[in-house]
XYZ file of C-alpha atoms in Angstrom:
509
model
C 123.665 75.086 68.455
C 125.242 78.467 68.291
C 123.808 80.896 70.797
C 121.968 83.910 69.176
C 124.042 87.320 70.029
C 121.946 90.811 69.690
C 124.451 94.265 69.863
C 123.118 97.352 71.087
C 124.098 100.219 73.461
C 121.507 99.998 76.357
C 119.287 97.047 76.722
C 116.011 97.666 79.073
C 114.307 94.713 80.741
C 110.708 95.262 81.145
C 108.360 97.706 79.425
C 106.124 99.027 82.386
C 106.358 102.414 83.481
C 110.148 102.379 84.722
C 111.533 100.585 81.309
C 109.341 103.059 78.973
C 110.801 105.856 80.943
C 114.287 104.682 80.886
C 114.260 103.651 77.056
C 112.829 107.177 76.127
C 115.391 109.019 78.270
C 118.266 107.175 76.755
C 117.208 106.920 73.284
C 116.553 110.932 73.263
C 120.162 110.991 74.795
C 121.456 109.195 71.599
C 121.942 105.638 72.493
C 120.506 102.481 70.465
C 118.109 101.050 72.828
C 116.527 97.553 73.095
C 113.537 96.711 75.281
C 112.660 93.223 76.146
C 109.196 92.564 77.254
C 108.076 89.189 78.522
C 104.457 89.786 77.447
C 103.055 90.604 74.382
C 102.198 94.367 75.106
C 103.867 97.451 76.731
C 102.720 98.551 80.408
C 103.451 95.881 82.558
C 101.867 96.254 85.947
C 101.689 99.847 85.252
C 98.548 99.629 83.268
C 96.658 98.999 86.475
C 97.742 101.923 88.196
C 95.658 105.308 87.718
C 97.914 108.221 88.286
C 101.041 110.061 88.917
C 102.162 111.496 92.241
C 104.100 114.868 91.075
C 104.472 118.108 93.283
C 104.337 121.544 91.980
C 103.664 120.502 88.538
C 102.009 122.411 85.760
C 98.539 121.110 86.348
C 99.054 122.237 90.186
C 100.031 125.445 89.273
C 97.136 125.614 86.579
C 94.619 124.852 89.383
C 96.432 127.414 91.834
C 97.858 124.869 94.132
C 101.111 125.592 95.437
C 103.003 122.792 97.343
C 106.413 122.876 98.404
C 108.719 120.051 97.325
C 110.765 120.500 100.543
C 107.911 119.670 102.807
C 107.011 116.513 100.196
C 110.450 115.141 100.893
C 110.299 115.753 104.674
C 106.592 114.255 105.175
C 107.934 111.219 103.148
C 110.988 110.909 105.263
C 109.010 111.292 108.515
C 106.563 108.833 107.215
C 109.461 106.344 106.338
C 110.762 106.965 110.317
C 113.779 108.403 108.289
C 114.867 104.603 107.453
C 114.461 105.478 103.767
C 116.907 106.794 101.086
C 116.848 110.780 101.690
C 118.732 111.667 98.416
C 116.751 108.872 96.338
C 113.690 110.626 97.679
C 114.738 114.307 97.206
C 115.810 113.464 93.463
C 112.700 111.899 93.050
C 110.411 114.538 94.430
C 112.087 117.347 92.732
C 112.349 115.476 89.304
C 108.854 114.166 89.168
C 106.828 117.157 87.244
C 109.702 117.008 84.657
C 108.868 113.386 84.260
C 105.378 113.792 84.264
C 105.716 116.310 81.405
C 107.789 114.053 79.586
C 105.058 111.409 80.062
C 102.613 113.819 78.235
C 104.991 114.200 75.441
C 105.293 110.537 75.164
C 101.476 110.391 74.625
C 99.782 109.915 77.543
C 96.911 112.587 78.584
C 96.856 113.757 82.271
C 94.197 115.206 84.335
C 94.849 116.498 87.852
C 92.566 114.916 90.405
C 91.394 117.679 92.795
C 91.615 117.067 96.477
C 88.183 117.487 97.040
C 87.413 114.652 94.580
C 89.477 112.184 96.106
C 88.033 108.496 96.422
C 90.040 108.142 99.797
C 87.796 110.425 102.142
C 90.732 110.473 104.873
C 92.581 112.725 102.153
C 89.941 115.404 101.674
C 91.822 118.072 103.776
C 95.450 116.861 102.502
C 96.446 118.548 99.203
C 99.801 116.494 99.370
C 97.888 113.111 99.857
C 94.972 113.727 97.504
C 95.575 116.709 95.315
C 98.915 115.405 94.075
C 97.228 112.762 91.941
C 97.562 113.363 88.439
C 94.980 110.966 86.656
C 95.873 108.900 83.363
C 93.139 109.467 80.767
C 92.449 107.049 77.887
C 95.096 104.801 79.165
C 94.628 102.250 76.288
C 95.121 104.925 73.421
C 98.166 106.735 75.600
C 100.002 103.349 75.560
C 99.816 102.990 71.601
C 100.938 106.390 71.450
C 103.709 105.759 73.870
C 104.858 102.885 71.816
C 104.493 104.870 68.596
C 106.675 107.529 70.093
C 109.473 105.377 71.415
C 109.540 103.339 68.157
C 109.927 106.818 66.199
C 112.695 107.778 68.512
C 114.253 104.469 67.746
C 113.722 102.213 70.404
C 113.162 98.345 69.286
C 110.901 96.142 71.232
C 111.260 92.516 71.414
C 108.085 90.919 72.964
C 107.577 87.350 74.540
C 111.212 87.341 75.840
C 111.895 86.755 79.642
C 115.200 88.074 81.411
C 117.340 85.398 82.920
C 120.763 86.736 84.232
C 123.217 89.555 83.813
C 126.503 89.402 81.837
C 129.287 90.667 83.117
C 133.093 91.168 82.254
C 135.735 92.253 84.457
C 133.436 93.407 86.999
C 131.531 95.617 84.635
C 127.594 94.563 83.533
C 127.664 93.869 79.674
C 124.283 92.709 78.816
C 121.308 90.107 79.294
C 120.828 86.456 78.778
C 117.163 85.968 78.100
C 114.935 83.538 76.708
C 111.872 83.312 74.207
C 108.476 81.558 74.374
C 109.914 79.181 72.020
C 112.486 78.197 74.820
C 115.514 79.736 72.561
C 118.221 81.368 74.404
C 120.140 84.455 73.486
C 122.420 87.305 74.878
C 121.870 91.109 74.503
C 125.315 92.608 74.618
C 125.118 96.372 75.630
C 126.966 98.902 77.066
C 124.579 99.317 80.047
C 121.625 97.534 81.523
C 118.230 98.871 82.951
C 116.326 96.168 84.984
C 112.714 97.504 85.012
C 111.348 93.827 85.463
C 108.385 94.957 87.841
C 109.419 92.861 91.226
C 108.010 89.435 92.217
C 104.217 89.830 92.611
C 103.537 86.555 90.596
C 105.131 84.511 92.846
C 102.366 83.625 95.410
C 104.770 81.464 97.699
C 107.334 84.022 97.657
C 104.870 86.967 98.681
C 103.592 84.780 101.179
C 106.904 84.065 102.729
C 107.976 88.036 102.748
C 104.513 88.932 104.119
C 104.357 86.051 106.844
C 100.878 85.251 105.685
C 99.233 83.220 103.017
C 96.180 84.975 102.931
C 96.862 87.981 100.460
C 94.998 88.206 97.583
C 96.408 89.299 94.223
C 95.327 90.740 90.878
C 97.447 88.252 89.016
C 100.649 90.327 87.985
C 103.109 88.021 85.912
C 106.127 89.593 87.447
C 108.433 86.621 89.087
C 111.277 88.246 90.387
C 113.502 87.657 87.447
C 115.316 90.979 87.493
C 115.427 91.401 91.349
C 117.110 87.805 91.395
C 119.545 88.683 88.482
C 120.655 92.144 90.309
C 121.114 90.237 93.690
C 123.290 87.578 91.945
C 125.160 90.321 90.263
C 126.186 91.796 93.590
C 123.081 93.988 94.271
C 121.534 93.945 97.915
C 117.880 93.346 98.361
C 116.975 95.798 101.083
C 113.296 96.183 101.298
C 111.379 94.313 98.748
C 107.785 93.460 99.813
C 104.172 93.862 98.576
C 102.335 96.525 97.841
C 99.242 95.945 99.924
C 96.253 98.055 98.770
C 92.885 97.871 100.402
C 91.146 94.442 100.844
C 88.559 92.212 99.072
C 85.735 90.042 99.993
C 86.917 86.472 100.006
C 86.567 84.372 96.628
C 85.392 87.712 94.854
C 86.168 87.654 91.251
C 88.926 90.527 90.873
C 90.309 91.933 87.375
C 93.380 93.742 86.085
C 91.201 96.557 84.163
C 90.454 99.751 85.171
C 88.374 102.439 84.916
C 89.155 106.346 84.595
C 89.383 106.758 88.402
C 89.562 103.647 89.871
C 92.458 100.648 90.253
C 91.430 97.154 89.458
C 90.326 95.015 92.398
C 86.671 94.704 93.748
C 83.737 92.545 92.779
C 80.653 93.565 91.291
C 78.812 93.063 94.464
C 76.426 95.316 96.755
C 78.049 93.666 99.841
C 81.320 96.028 98.953
C 79.110 98.532 100.535
C 79.618 96.991 103.855
C 83.338 96.341 102.857
C 83.857 100.006 102.268
C 82.447 101.297 105.488
C 83.479 101.295 109.246
C 81.329 98.776 110.488
C 82.779 96.106 113.316
C 86.087 94.264 112.551
C 87.619 91.222 114.200
C 90.688 89.118 113.594
C 90.540 85.687 113.267
C 89.969 84.988 116.764
C 86.988 87.013 117.221
C 89.033 90.239 118.715
C 88.503 93.691 117.571
C 91.828 95.174 116.391
C 91.420 98.439 114.849
C 89.703 102.009 114.199
C 87.842 100.520 111.385
C 87.594 104.529 110.037
C 90.796 103.362 108.414
C 88.669 102.073 105.443
C 88.862 105.704 103.992
C 92.619 105.424 103.714
C 93.636 102.391 101.228
C 96.975 102.152 103.025
C 95.791 102.453 106.609
C 93.152 100.017 105.691
C 95.436 97.405 104.306
C 98.179 97.936 107.053
C 95.300 97.420 109.454
C 94.359 94.126 107.847
C 98.146 93.062 107.466
C 98.503 93.388 111.208
C 96.231 90.539 112.067
C 97.503 88.295 109.238
C 95.909 89.582 106.169
C 92.346 88.374 106.999
C 89.699 89.609 109.179
C 86.253 89.672 109.108
C 83.503 92.655 109.287
C 80.584 91.366 111.340
C 76.831 92.866 111.435
C 73.531 92.076 112.769
C 70.297 91.557 110.687
C 68.984 95.074 111.438
C 72.244 96.565 110.086
C 71.559 94.625 106.908
C 67.959 95.823 106.579
C 69.055 99.463 107.189
C 71.308 98.763 103.895
C 68.469 97.205 102.093
C 65.961 99.920 102.870
C 67.790 103.045 103.029
C 71.290 102.488 101.953
C 72.848 102.579 105.142
C 73.803 105.698 107.657
C 77.580 105.402 106.927
C 79.233 107.258 103.861
C 80.858 104.140 101.524
C 84.284 104.956 100.445
C 85.194 105.130 97.118
C 89.054 104.060 97.692
C 90.589 101.744 95.439
C 88.121 100.646 92.932
C 85.276 101.811 94.856
C 82.057 100.127 96.090
C 79.502 98.687 93.941
C 76.505 101.238 94.546
C 73.691 99.092 93.172
C 70.627 98.264 95.488
C 70.007 94.930 96.839
C 68.497 92.768 99.438
C 71.539 92.740 101.866
C 70.077 89.734 104.039
C 69.423 87.751 100.997
C 73.147 88.728 99.565
C 74.244 87.576 103.007
C 72.538 84.168 102.893
C 73.951 83.690 99.553
C 77.703 84.387 100.834
C 77.141 81.962 103.782
C 75.976 79.564 101.164
C 79.122 80.147 98.999
C 81.361 79.980 102.146
C 82.570 83.372 102.399
C 80.732 84.436 105.116
C 79.463 82.614 108.478
C 75.923 83.083 110.257
C 74.785 82.316 113.572
C 71.411 82.724 115.431
C 73.290 83.391 118.719
C 76.869 85.297 119.034
C 77.895 81.781 120.271
C 77.005 79.939 117.159
C 78.731 82.793 114.973
C 81.626 82.204 117.198
C 81.854 78.532 116.813
C 80.853 78.414 112.867
C 83.486 81.408 112.143
C 86.026 79.438 114.728
C 86.093 82.588 116.826
C 87.335 82.172 120.448
C 83.817 82.278 122.180
C 84.561 84.339 125.273
C 86.943 86.756 123.314
C 84.327 87.509 120.597
C 81.540 87.845 123.041
C 83.444 90.500 125.014
C 84.516 92.337 121.894
C 80.719 92.551 120.708
C 79.806 93.837 124.375
C 82.382 96.534 124.277
C 81.596 97.724 120.857
C 77.927 97.477 121.638
C 78.783 99.845 124.748
C 80.602 102.258 122.402
C 77.787 102.476 120.012
C 75.610 103.440 122.566
C 77.675 106.321 124.201
C 78.913 107.152 120.653
C 82.433 107.030 122.196
C 85.419 104.509 121.259
C 87.695 104.017 124.233
C 89.579 101.155 122.431
C 90.596 102.759 119.285
C 89.239 106.257 119.006
C 86.711 105.607 116.508
C 84.902 108.834 115.126
C 81.228 109.524 116.874
C 79.576 109.531 113.343
C 81.032 105.832 112.430
C 79.682 104.448 115.686
C 76.059 103.875 114.528
C 75.500 99.961 114.405
C 75.324 97.708 117.358
C 75.455 94.141 117.213
C 71.873 93.196 118.704
C 69.513 91.510 116.250
C 69.746 87.861 115.227
C 70.898 86.423 113.062
C 74.312 87.609 113.066
C 76.836 87.583 110.015
C 80.701 87.580 109.568
C 82.352 88.148 106.416
C 85.575 87.097 105.628
C 87.766 89.832 104.162
C 91.143 89.564 102.601
C 94.055 91.963 102.148
C 94.762 92.577 98.530
C 98.309 93.685 96.634
C 98.992 95.171 93.547
C 102.638 93.263 93.121
C 105.669 94.370 94.892
C 107.580 97.326 95.715
C 110.968 98.064 97.067
C 114.248 95.866 96.018
C 118.020 96.314 95.508
C 120.050 99.457 97.004
C 120.286 102.279 94.666
C 121.765 105.675 94.822
C 119.864 108.764 93.466
C 120.950 108.163 90.115
C 119.399 104.840 90.122
C 122.595 103.106 90.005
C 122.906 99.411 91.689
C 124.988 99.638 94.747
C 126.965 96.630 95.902
C 127.532 95.601 99.517
C 130.155 98.293 99.975
C 127.516 100.765 98.782
C 129.769 101.051 95.370
C 127.850 101.245 91.990
C 127.862 98.178 90.029
C 129.373 99.559 86.867
C 126.309 99.447 83.955
C 123.593 98.168 86.241
C 120.699 100.543 86.630
C 117.156 99.876 87.954
C 114.024 101.625 89.184
C 110.291 101.252 89.943
C 109.491 97.853 91.541
C 112.852 96.597 91.732
C 114.963 99.702 93.409
C 115.072 100.020 97.411
C 115.110 103.034 99.354
C 111.736 104.724 98.377
C 109.850 102.623 101.208
C 109.971 101.434 104.587
C 109.147 98.138 105.815
C 105.669 96.841 104.625
C 104.063 100.271 104.580
C 103.424 102.168 101.509
C 103.030 105.741 102.077
C 99.552 107.041 101.872
C 100.314 109.371 98.985
C 98.245 108.585 95.817
C 99.901 107.547 92.914
C 103.206 107.642 94.554
C 104.547 104.044 93.312
C 103.175 104.705 89.725
C 105.096 107.993 89.846
C 108.293 106.797 91.228
C 108.013 104.193 88.030
C 107.966 106.713 85.711
C 110.319 109.126 87.422
C 112.986 106.339 88.261
C 112.790 104.967 84.923
C 113.576 108.482 83.480
C 116.506 108.989 85.870
C 117.937 105.926 85.294
C 117.738 106.010 81.744
C 119.256 109.204 81.484
C 122.374 108.195 84.089
C 122.812 105.295 81.742
C 123.220 107.255 78.786
C 125.946 109.461 80.634
C 127.499 106.130 81.636
C 127.636 105.011 78.360
C 128.870 108.140 76.615
C 131.614 108.438 79.228
C 132.969 104.705 78.543
C 132.876 105.778 74.319
C 134.918 108.940 75.311
C 137.505 107.148 77.524
C 137.225 103.116 76.612
C 140.665 102.594 78.084
C 139.867 103.863 81.540
C 138.027 102.179 84.375
C 134.254 103.103 85.155
C 134.351 106.467 87.316
C 131.651 108.594 88.630
C 130.182 110.828 86.142
C 127.738 112.132 88.097
C 129.474 114.718 90.813
C-alpha cells in the first residue's frame, strides 16, 4: 500500500503551549503550518498549568511593579549554579512579556496574581517568585479561542496523530513520519519541524529510572517521549531531561488533571491534606528526620526534600495533635501551595483510623509499635522523636533550623500515626541541547538544519532535578520558547526559499 504523504512548509508535533505558540508565530510570519496532536484536543500538558512567569509585563507595570529582567536572569543562573544555558535564559526572560501579550492576542485572558496573594507562603516577600505569576482565566474558553485564532491564521490541526520519527535528507530535517489511531502510517514533508511533544511524563518506568525511585506520583500525563527520542536519533543530545517534581501527595489519593482558577491539579479532597500541607514532624523510610519541614510552604523545595529521601516519606503525629486539628483547626498555617488543602472540618482521629485501615497510614500504641508497623529502624526513630520533642519544648531546632512558630506539636500522646506521603510530578522538563533560537544542536554544538524544539523537550533552562521556584516558570517557558522556535523556523524557511541552492547557514546573526 502506498504511503500517504502530506506537504507543508512547517510541521509542528504537539499542541501544548509550545506547539501552539510556534504554530501561531510561524503562520503569522507567512508559513503554511500543520500541527499534529496525539489527543483529540489542543493544550497538552500545558492545560494543567495555572499561570505564566514573565518579568516587566504590561500587567506588572499597571500594578506599579517594576522588576529587572537582568536581575531575573542572574537569579535563575544563580539558582542553576551557572550550569544552565545563559544565552537561552537571557532570551526567554527578555521575550516572555511579549510572548504573554501574544498569548492574550490568541485568546487567553490573563490576570496578574499579586505577591501577597501567592499560595506558596515562602514567596510572600519576593516579587520575582510570587509577583511574576500571570494567571490564566477561563482556561477552557481560552483554549477554544486559541484554536479558532490559529485556524483563522491558516494553521491546520490533525488530531489523533502520534509522531514517530524525523525525516531527513542530506543532513537536513525534512519532515515527520507519524501514525494515526487506526494504525495508518504517513509522512508530513516540510522545510522545517518544531518538536513540541511534551517530554516523557507518561512513561512511568523511564521516569523512575531517571529519578532513581519508583515512588513518584503522576497525574497521568500522556507524553511518552516520542519527540525527544526522535531528536536524539537525529543527532540531538539529551542533556538534562528530568521529572518536574511538584509538591507531594497522600498515598493512594485520587488525583485529577482538572484545575481551578488558582490551583494546579493534584490533591485529594480529604481534610487530612491539612496535615500534609503543614510543617509537622517528617521522617524518611527508615524513621529518620531529614529536613526543615517549613519547606512545605515552597512547592519546589518541598518536592526536592521529599525526593532526596527516595520520593516517599512520612509525617508523624500524636493523638493530641489530631484532636487539636479536629477541635481548633490546628495551630499551624495550612499551606495552599499546589492545589491547596481541603479545608473542610472533620474528626481527624477517625480520618487517621480510616487511613490506617486503607493501608496509607500506620498506627502504634507505642513508638516502638509504630516503628515496627511502619518498618522504621526503631532506635533511629526513637532518637528522632526525642530530638524533635526537645526542639518543640525549647522552640529551637538545632538540627535543621525550623522556625519557632512551626515547633508547636510534640509527639507524646499515644496512639501515634505515620502517614505515607509521596512526591508528585507534572510530567517532565529539560531535554536536548538548544541555542537561544531554539535550534536543536548536535554533539559539536552545531544546529541541525530545520529542527527546532521548546518547552518540555528543550534542555538548558533548568539544572539537575530541581525546578527553579519561580511560579509559572515551566508554563511561561513553554509558550515563550515555542514562539521563538516558530519565528526562528519561519526565518530559516524563508532563507531556504530565497537561496534554494545554497547550504543552510546561520540567518540569526
